[in-house]
XYZ file of C-alpha atoms in Angstrom:
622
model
C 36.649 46.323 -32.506
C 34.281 48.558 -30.878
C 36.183 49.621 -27.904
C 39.367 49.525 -27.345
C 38.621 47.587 -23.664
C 36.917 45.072 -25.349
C 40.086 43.106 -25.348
C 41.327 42.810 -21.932
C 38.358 42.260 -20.235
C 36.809 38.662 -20.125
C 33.364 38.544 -19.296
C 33.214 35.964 -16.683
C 33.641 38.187 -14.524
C 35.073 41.690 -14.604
C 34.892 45.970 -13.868
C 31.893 47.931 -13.381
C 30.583 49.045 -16.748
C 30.256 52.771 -15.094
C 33.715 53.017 -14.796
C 34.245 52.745 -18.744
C 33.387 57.415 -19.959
C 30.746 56.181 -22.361
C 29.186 54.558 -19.062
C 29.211 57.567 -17.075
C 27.863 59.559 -19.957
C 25.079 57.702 -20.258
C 24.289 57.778 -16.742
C 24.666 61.168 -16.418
C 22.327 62.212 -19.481
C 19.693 59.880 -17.512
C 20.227 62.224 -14.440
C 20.014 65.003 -16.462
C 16.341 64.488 -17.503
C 15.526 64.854 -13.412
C 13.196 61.599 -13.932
C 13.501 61.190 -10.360
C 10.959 63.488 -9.552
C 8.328 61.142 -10.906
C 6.951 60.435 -7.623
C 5.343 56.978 -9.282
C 7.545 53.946 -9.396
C 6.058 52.344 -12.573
C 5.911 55.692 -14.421
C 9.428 56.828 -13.047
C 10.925 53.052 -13.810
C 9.325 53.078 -17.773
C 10.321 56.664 -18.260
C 14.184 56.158 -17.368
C 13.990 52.727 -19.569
C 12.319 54.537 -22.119
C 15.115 56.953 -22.619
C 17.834 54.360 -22.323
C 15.945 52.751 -25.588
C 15.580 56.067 -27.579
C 19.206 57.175 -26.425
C 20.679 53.611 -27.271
C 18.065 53.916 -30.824
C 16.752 50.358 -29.800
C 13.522 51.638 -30.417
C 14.395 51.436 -34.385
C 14.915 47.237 -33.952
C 12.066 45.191 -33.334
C 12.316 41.642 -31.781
C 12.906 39.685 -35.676
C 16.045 42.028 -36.001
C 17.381 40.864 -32.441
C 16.969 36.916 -33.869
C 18.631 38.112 -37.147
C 21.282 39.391 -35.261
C 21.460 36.633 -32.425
C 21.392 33.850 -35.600
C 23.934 35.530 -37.646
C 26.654 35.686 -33.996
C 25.684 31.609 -33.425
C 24.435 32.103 -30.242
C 21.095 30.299 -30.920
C 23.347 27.347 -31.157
C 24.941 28.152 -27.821
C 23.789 26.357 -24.373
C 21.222 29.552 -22.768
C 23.681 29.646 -19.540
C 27.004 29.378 -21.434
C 29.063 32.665 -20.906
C 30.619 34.921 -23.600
C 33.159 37.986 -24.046
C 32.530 40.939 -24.071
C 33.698 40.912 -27.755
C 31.259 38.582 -29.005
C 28.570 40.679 -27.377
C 30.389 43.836 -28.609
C 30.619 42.319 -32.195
C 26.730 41.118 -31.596
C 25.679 44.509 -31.130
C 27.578 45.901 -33.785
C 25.958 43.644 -36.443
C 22.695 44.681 -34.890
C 22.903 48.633 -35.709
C 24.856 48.431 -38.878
C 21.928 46.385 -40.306
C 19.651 48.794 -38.498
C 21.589 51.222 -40.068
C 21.609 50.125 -44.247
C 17.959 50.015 -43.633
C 17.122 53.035 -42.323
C 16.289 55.677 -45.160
C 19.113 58.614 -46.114
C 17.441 61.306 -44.351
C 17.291 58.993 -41.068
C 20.857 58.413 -40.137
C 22.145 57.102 -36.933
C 25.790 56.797 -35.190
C 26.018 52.690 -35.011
C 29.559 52.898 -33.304
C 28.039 54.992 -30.639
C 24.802 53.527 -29.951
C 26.852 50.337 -29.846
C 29.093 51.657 -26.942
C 26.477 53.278 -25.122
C 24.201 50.013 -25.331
C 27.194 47.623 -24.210
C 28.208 49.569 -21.520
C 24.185 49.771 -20.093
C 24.215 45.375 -20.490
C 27.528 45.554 -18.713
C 26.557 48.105 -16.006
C 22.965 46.025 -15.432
C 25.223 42.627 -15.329
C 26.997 44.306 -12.277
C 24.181 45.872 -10.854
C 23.140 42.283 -8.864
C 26.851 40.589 -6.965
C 27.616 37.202 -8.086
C 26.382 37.168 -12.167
C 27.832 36.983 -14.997
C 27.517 37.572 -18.595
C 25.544 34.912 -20.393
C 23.645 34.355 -23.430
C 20.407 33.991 -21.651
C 21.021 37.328 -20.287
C 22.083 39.231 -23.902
C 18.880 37.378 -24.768
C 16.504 38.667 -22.048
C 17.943 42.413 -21.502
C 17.825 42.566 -25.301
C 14.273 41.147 -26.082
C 13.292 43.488 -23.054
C 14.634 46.778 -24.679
C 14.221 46.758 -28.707
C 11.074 47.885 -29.822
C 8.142 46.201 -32.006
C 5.248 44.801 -30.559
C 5.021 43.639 -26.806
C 3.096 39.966 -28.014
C 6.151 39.268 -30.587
C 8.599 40.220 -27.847
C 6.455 37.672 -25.009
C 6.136 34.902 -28.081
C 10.032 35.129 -28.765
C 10.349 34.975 -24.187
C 7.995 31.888 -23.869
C 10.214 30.114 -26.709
C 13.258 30.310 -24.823
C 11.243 29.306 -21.294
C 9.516 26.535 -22.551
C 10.261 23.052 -23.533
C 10.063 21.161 -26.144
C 6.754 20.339 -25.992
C 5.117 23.692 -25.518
C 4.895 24.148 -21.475
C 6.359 26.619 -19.721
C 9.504 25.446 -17.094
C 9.641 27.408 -14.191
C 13.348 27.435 -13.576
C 13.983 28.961 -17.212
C 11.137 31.549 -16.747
C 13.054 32.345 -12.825
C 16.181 32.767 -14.817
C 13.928 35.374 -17.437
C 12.958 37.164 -14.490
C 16.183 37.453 -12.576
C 17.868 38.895 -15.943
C 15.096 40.761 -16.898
C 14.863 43.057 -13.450
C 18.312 43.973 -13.573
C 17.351 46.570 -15.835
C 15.350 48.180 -13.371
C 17.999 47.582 -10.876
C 20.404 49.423 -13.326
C 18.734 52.487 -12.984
C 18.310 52.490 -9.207
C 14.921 50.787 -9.146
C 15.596 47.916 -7.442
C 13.718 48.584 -4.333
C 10.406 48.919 -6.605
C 11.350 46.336 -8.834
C 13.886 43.903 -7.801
C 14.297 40.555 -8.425
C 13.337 37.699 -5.434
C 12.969 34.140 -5.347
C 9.384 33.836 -5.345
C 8.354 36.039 -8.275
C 8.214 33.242 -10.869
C 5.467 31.518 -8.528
C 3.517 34.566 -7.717
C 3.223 35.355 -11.581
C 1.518 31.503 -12.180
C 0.830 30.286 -8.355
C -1.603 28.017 -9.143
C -1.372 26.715 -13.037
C 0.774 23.595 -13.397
C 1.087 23.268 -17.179
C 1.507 26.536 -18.475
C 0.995 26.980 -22.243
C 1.427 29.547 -24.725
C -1.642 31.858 -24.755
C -2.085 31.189 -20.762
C 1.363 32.849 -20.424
C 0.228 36.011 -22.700
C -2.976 36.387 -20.763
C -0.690 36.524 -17.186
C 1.867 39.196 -19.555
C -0.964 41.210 -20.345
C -2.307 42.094 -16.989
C 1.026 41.537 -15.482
C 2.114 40.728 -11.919
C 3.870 43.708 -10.170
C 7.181 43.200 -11.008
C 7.158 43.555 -14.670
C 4.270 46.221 -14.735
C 6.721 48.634 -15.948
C 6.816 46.796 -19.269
C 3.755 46.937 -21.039
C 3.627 50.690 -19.992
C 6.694 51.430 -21.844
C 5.145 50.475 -24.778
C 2.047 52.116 -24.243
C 4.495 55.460 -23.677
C 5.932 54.712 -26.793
C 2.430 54.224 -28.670
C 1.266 57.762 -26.981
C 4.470 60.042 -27.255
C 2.655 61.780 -30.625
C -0.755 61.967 -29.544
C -2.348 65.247 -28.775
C -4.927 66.299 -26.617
C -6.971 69.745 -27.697
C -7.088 70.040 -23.627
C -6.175 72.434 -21.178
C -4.329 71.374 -18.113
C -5.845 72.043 -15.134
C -2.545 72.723 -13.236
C 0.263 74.108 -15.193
C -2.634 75.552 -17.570
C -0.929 74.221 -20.932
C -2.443 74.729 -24.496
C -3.059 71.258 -25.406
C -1.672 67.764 -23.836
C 1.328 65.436 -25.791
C 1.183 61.811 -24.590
C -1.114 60.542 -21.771
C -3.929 62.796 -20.479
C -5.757 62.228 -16.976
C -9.005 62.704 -15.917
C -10.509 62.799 -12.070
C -12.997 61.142 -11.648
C -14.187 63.448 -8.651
C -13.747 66.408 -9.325
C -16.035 67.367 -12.671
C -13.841 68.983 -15.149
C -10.780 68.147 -14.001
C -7.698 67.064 -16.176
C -3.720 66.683 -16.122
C -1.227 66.648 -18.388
C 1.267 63.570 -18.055
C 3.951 65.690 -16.509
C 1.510 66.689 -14.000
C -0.072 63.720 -12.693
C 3.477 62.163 -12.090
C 5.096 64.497 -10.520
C 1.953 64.683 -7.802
C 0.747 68.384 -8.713
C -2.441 69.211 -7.737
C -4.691 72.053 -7.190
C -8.307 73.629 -5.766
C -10.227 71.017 -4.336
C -8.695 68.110 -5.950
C -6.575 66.029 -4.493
C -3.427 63.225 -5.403
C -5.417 60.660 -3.786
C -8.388 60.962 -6.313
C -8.909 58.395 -8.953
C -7.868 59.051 -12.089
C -8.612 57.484 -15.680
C -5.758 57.187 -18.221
C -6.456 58.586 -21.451
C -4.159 57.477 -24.996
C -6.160 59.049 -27.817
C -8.691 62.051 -27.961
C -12.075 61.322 -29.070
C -14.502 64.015 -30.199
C -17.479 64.445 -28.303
C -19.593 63.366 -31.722
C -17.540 60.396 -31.711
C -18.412 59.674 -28.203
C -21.821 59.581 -28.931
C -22.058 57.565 -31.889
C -19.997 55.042 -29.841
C -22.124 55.040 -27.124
C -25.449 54.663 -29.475
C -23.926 51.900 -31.656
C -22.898 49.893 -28.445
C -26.643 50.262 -27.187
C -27.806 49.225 -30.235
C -25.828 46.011 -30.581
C -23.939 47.468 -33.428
C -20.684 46.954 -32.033
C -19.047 43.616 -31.283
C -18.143 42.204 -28.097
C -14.577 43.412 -26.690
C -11.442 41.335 -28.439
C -9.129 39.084 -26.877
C -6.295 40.889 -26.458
C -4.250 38.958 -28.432
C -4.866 36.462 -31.064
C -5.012 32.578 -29.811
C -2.196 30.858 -30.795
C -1.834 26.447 -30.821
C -1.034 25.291 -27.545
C 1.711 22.639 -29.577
C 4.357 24.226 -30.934
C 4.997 23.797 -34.631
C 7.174 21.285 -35.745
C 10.224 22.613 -38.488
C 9.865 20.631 -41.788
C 12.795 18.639 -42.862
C 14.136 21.098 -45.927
C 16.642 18.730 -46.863
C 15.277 17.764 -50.239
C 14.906 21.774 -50.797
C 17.854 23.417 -49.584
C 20.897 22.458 -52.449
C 23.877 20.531 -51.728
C 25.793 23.617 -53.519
C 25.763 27.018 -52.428
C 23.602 29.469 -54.117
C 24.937 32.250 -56.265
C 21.581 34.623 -55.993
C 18.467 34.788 -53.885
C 16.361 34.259 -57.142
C 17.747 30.455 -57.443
C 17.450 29.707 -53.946
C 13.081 30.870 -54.693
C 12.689 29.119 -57.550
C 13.865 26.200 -55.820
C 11.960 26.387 -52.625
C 8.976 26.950 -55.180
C 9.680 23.270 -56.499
C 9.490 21.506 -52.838
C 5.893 19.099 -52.993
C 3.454 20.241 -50.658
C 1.775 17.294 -49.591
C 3.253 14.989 -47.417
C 3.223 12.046 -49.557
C 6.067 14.212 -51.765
C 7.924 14.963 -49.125
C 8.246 11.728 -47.954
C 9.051 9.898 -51.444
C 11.661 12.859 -51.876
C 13.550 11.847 -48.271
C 13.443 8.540 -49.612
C 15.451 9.274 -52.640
C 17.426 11.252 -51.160
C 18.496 8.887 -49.035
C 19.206 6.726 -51.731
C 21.323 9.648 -53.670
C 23.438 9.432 -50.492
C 23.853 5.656 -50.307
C 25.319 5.889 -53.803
C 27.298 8.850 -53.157
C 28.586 7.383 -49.816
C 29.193 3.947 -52.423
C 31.212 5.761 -55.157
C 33.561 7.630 -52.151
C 34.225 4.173 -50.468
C 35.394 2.930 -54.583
C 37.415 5.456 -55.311
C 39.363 4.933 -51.777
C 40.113 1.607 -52.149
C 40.339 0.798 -56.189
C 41.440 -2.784 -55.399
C 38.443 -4.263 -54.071
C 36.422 -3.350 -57.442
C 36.350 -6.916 -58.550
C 35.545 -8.230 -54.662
C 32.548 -10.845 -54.796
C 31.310 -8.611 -52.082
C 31.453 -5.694 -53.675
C 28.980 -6.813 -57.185
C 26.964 -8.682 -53.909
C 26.800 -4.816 -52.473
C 26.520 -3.278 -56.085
C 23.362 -5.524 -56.847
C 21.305 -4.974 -54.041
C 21.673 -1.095 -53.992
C 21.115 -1.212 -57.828
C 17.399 -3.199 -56.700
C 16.880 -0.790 -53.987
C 16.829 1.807 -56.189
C 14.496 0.461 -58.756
C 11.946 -0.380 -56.245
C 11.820 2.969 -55.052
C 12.194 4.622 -58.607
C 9.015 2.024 -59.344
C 6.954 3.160 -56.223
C 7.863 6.763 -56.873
C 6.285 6.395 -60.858
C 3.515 4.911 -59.286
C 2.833 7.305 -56.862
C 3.351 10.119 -59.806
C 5.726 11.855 -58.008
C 7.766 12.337 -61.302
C 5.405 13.616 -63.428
C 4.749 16.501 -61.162
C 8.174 17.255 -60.224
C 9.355 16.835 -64.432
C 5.668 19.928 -64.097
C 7.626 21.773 -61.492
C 11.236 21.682 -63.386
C 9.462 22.956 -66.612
C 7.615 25.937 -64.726
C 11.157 27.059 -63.085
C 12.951 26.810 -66.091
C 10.212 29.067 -67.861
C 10.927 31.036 -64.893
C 14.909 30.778 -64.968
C 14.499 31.917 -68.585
C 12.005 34.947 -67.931
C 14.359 36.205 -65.072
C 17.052 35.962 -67.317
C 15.328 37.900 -70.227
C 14.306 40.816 -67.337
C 18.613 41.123 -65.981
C 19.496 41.400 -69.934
C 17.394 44.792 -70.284
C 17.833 45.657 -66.962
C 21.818 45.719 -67.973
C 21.049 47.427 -70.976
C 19.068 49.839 -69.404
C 21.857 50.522 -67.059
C 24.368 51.292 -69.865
C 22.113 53.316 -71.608
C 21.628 55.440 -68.474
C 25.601 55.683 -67.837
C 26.384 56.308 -71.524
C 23.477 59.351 -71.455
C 25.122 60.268 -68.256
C 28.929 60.518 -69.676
C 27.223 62.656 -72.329
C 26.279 65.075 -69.826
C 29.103 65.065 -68.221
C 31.515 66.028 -71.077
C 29.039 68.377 -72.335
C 29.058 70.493 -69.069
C 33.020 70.021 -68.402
C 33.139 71.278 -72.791
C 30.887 74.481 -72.143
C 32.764 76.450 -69.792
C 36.059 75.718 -71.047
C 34.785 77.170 -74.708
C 33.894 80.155 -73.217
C 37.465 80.684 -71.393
C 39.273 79.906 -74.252
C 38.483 82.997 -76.731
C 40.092 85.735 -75.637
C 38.165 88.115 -78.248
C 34.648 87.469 -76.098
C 36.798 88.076 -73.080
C 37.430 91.962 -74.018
C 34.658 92.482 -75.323
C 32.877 91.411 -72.067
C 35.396 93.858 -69.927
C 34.573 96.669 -72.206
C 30.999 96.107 -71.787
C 31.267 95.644 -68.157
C 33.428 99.434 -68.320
C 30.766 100.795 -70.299
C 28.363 99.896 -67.695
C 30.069 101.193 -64.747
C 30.227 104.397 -66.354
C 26.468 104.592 -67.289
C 26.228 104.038 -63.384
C 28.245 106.733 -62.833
C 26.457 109.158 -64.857
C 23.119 107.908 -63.858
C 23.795 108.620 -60.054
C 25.496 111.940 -61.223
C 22.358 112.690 -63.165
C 19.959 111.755 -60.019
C 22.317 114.144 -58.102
C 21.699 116.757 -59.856
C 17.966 116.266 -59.754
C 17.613 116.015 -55.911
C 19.396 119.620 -55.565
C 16.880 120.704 -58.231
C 14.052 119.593 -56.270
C 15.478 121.110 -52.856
C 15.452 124.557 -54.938
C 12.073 124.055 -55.871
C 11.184 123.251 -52.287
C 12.975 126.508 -51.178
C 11.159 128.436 -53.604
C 7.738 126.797 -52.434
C 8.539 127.677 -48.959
C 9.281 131.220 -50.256
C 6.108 131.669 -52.287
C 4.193 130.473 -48.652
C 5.790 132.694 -46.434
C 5.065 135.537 -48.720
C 1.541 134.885 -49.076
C 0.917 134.286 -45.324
C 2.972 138.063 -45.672
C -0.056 139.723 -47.693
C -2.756 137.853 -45.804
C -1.465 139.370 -42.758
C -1.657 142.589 -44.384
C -4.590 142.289 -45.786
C -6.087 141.544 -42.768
C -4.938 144.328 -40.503
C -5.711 147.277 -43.653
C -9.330 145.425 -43.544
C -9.309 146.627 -39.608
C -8.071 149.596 -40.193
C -10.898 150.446 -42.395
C -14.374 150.887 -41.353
C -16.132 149.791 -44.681
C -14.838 146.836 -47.134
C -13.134 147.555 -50.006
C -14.531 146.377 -53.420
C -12.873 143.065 -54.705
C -11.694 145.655 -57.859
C -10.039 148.335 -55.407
C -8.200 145.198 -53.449
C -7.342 144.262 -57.375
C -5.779 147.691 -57.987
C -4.075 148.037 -54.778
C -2.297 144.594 -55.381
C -1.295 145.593 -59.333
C -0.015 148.975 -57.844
C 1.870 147.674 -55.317
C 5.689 147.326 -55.706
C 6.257 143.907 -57.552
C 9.978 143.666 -55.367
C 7.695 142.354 -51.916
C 5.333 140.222 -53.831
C 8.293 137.909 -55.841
C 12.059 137.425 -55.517
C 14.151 139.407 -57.656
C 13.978 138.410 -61.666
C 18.297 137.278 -61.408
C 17.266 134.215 -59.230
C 15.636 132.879 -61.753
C 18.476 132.347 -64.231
C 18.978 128.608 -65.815
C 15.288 128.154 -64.533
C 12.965 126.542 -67.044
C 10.158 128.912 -68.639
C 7.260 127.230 -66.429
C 8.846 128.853 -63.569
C 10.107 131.901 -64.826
C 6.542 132.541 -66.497
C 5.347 131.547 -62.371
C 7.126 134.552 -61.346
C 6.879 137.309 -64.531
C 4.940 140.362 -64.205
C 1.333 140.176 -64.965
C -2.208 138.839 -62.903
C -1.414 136.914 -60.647
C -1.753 132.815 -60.897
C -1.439 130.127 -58.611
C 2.329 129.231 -57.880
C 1.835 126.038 -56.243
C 0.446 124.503 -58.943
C 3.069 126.357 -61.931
C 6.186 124.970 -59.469
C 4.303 121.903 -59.717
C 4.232 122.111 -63.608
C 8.177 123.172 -63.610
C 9.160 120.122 -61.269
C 7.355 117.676 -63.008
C 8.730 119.016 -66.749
C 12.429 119.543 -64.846
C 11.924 115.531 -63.813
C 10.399 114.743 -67.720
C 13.518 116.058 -69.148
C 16.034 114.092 -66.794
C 14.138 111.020 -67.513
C 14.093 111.588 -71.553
C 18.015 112.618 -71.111
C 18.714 108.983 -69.035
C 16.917 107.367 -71.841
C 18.481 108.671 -74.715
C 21.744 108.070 -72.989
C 20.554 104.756 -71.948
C 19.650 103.742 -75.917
C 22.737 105.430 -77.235
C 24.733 102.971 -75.094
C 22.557 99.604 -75.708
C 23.131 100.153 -79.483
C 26.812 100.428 -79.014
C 26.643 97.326 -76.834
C 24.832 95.410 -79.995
C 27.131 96.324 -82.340
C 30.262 95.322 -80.234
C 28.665 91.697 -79.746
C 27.635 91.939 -82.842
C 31.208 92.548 -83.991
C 32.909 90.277 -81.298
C 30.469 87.206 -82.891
C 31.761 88.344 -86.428
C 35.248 87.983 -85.342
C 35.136 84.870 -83.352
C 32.996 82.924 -86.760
């Protein structure tokens, strides 16, 4: 059971649907959209129907998968105005999305039990909505045919078959009753002022036809009287909810338009976004009483023009009906008696192969009712025997056994004349070649199948073997935490090793910043003795002054430099001068050479250990 009220409420009558949570919630999502700002009643009324659909996902089941369901409940052999439970209609509903569900694909999934709450509790809020009415299977017919999705001419084909009669014409009482169910959707969702139901809409919609046929009734549906206008322009909302528009709006100044787009036809230039238009925005000089042209799809302006020449041109064809014409006469059901087997059928394949065999013409079919009519006189014969044994040797029994036995002969004689045997004795050959080729296909597909789950046991032991192999030698297991020791501690000495070289590069960088300061020193000098002077010295006397100077000011003292490699002791030893920058340069790039070669040697020494301990560990474990 769906809900756990379903049981104690009988659906002659009974409680508002709103007072059930799942009713409320429902209700209250609807507010929370604020679709009462639409100040439009059609746009506002399809809008808050719309969302009912998508919320309820009856915009996943087209009109077939209502019948499906409908056939598969028995109510299509139920009197239209007969009531039902609210069980039946909860268990109706409940076949409807679990099929909806098992063919929906994996990455689409849906919440049947839900969507079947939600969806009975909207049925049972619009039965309320209007005093006096009461659940019926009209009414599950009409609200549901009204709400799935699929196309709007299947939905108004499947309508006209429940509103006509048998011989194709439209009754007006049964079409009244369509309506009056139909607009307590509206009413549902507090549109009954705009589109409630009265007692003179089914006359307004066809005030002057008095036979009203098939295609006359989609030609009124498709430009449709006021009170169902709101129906065709749900579906066109549903047809437009993924179209884009490379527009700007003129009002809320959007990049690009989703759904319907608007155009004035004042005001040059001048376009809307759906949101918009409805909710009456407006600005400059135009105005919410301007006319306005509805826009689905975006057309190039290249397109435009090649429209426009082709339909000058005569290359394009008049405009289409809008929907195909159908017979006015309905079409009559064959009798399937001589196709459909007495017994039932074990697979879908039988039941084609034998609805393959049924004669085409009508001749057949008529010559096969007639012996099956005889098969039943001799069936109904042989029951009435066996019940009453005695009256086997009855005069009037081998009176009764002689004329059926002449029936029958006459009609097997007409039936070989007609050469109806010949071409059924055709029929039973080509669906026994079938039978046998069917056959032949579900042998390999089983073998097929238990090659594929053999090949998959395979795998299966061979990844549940691998892993226990490895856990199960505990020589690979020590050798693997020795390696994994031996590699933490190359870590170790590799960051110790880095250490070391990042204080032997801030040295260097102390020494640089020494070897600047001390030749900004002599520049300074040399400057203010040049000043001093009134004539310039000779480049040799600057030479000699700088060789007899004292060597303590031009470098740091010679014990600094102990466990510093030659390139920068020879940087700093006595002798003409060179350029530092570039020999502490020379010493930080051989200091860095060095620490690298060290790190690989180290590095080596320990990957050749690590071989021969695998190497060893393999030995063992053979």
């Amino acid at each position: 059971m769906v809900m756990e009220e379903g049981g104690q409420r009988d659906r002659g009558r009974g409680t508002p649907a709103t007072a059930g949570g799942d009713g409320r919630q429902i209700f209250k999502e609807l507010g929370d959209q604020n679709l009462d700002a639409i100040c439009l009643s059609t746009y506002r009324t399809a809008c808050k129907l719309r969302f009912i659909q998508r919320r309820c996902n009856l915009h996943l089941v087209d009109i077939y998968n209502v019948i499906e369901a409908v056939r598969d409940a028995g109510l299509n052999a139920v009197e239209l105005h007969a009531g039902i439970s609210v069980i039946r209609l909860e268990n109706l509903v409940s076949s409807l999305f679990n099929q909806l569900s098992k063919r929906l694909p994996t990455t689409h999934t849906i919440n049947a039990r839900e969507s079947t709450v939600l969806l009975v509790e909207f049925l049972l809020a619009a039965i309320d909505s209007e005093p006096d009415s009461r659940l019926t299977v009209f009414s599950v017919k009409a609200m549901l045919s009204t709400l799935c999705g699929g196309k709007l001419i299947d939905k108004l084909r499947y309508v006209f078959s429940q509103v006509s009669d048998s011989s194709g014409v439209l009754v007006q009482s049964k079409f009244d009753g369509f309506l009056r169910e139909a607009l307590k959707l509206p009413t549902a969702v507090h549109e009954g002022p705009s589109f409630g139901y009265t007692h003179t809409l089914a006359r307004s919609c066809f005030p002057q036809q008095k036979r009203v046929m098939l295609n006359m009734f989609l030609d009124v549906i498709a430009d449709p009287p006021q009170c169902l206008v709101w129906l065709p322009l749900m579906h066109r909302m549903a047809n437009v909810e993924h179209v884009h528009h490379p527009v700007t709006c003129s009002y809320c100044r959007g990049n690009g338009m989703t759904g319907f787009r608007y155009r004035c036809l004042r005001c040059r230039g001048y376009q809307l976004c759906q949101d918009c238009f409805w909710r009456g925005n407006a600005s400059g000089s135009h105005s919410s009483q301007h006319q306005m042209k509805e826009h689905s799809s975006w057309k190039s302006p290249a397109t435009k023009l090649g429209r426009a020449l082709s339909r000058t041109l005569g290359c394009v064809s008049s405009r289409e009906p809008p929907h195909p014409i159908y017979p006015e006469e309905p079409e009559r059901t064959l009798n399937l008696a001589n196709i459909v087997p007495t017994r039932p059928l074990e697979n879908t394949s039988e039941a084609m192969l034998l609805s393959s065999s049924a004669p085409e013409s009508s001749k057949s079919l008529a010559a096969a009712q007639r012996m099956n009519e005889e098969h039943a006189l001799i069936a109904a014969y042989v029951n009435r025997l066996q019940s009453s044994p005695s009256s086997v040797d009855s005069p009037s029994r081998q009176d009764e056994e002689h004329k059926l036995i002449a029936r029958y002969t006459s009609r097997l004689a007409e039936t070989d004349s007609s050469g109806v045997i010949p071409n059924r004795s055709i029929n039973f050959d080509v669906n026994k070649q079938k039978r046998e080729l069917i056959a032949q296909l579900e042998c390999k597909n089983r073998e097929i199948l238990a090659e594929i789950k053999c090949l998959r046991a395979q795998h299966d032991a061979a990844c549940q073997a691998s892993p226990e192999k490895g856990t199960t030698n505990p020589t690979l297991l020590a050798e693997l935490r020795l390696l994994r020791q031996r590699k933490d501690e190359l870590e170790q000495r590799m960051s110790s090793l880095q250490e070391s070289r990042r204080e032997l590069m801030v040295q260097l960088e102390g020494l640089m910043k020494l070897l600047k300061d001390e030749e900004q020193r002599q520049a300074a000098q040399a400057a203010g003795s040049s000043h001093a002077s009134p004539s310039r010295p000779s480049p040799s006397t600057v030479r000699s002054v700088g060789a007899a100077s004292p060597p303590v000011h031009m470098y740091p003292p010679q014990d600094s430099l102990a466990g510093v490699g030659g390139d920068v002791q020879e940087a700093f030893a006595q002798g003409p001068r060179r350029n530092l920058r570039n020999d502490l340069l020379v010493a930080a790039d051989s200091i860095t050479n060095t620490v690298s070669s060290l790190v690989k040697e180290l590095h080596s020494d320990d990957v050749r250990e690590e071989e021969e301990r695998l190497l060893n560990g393999k030995d063992r474990a053979g």
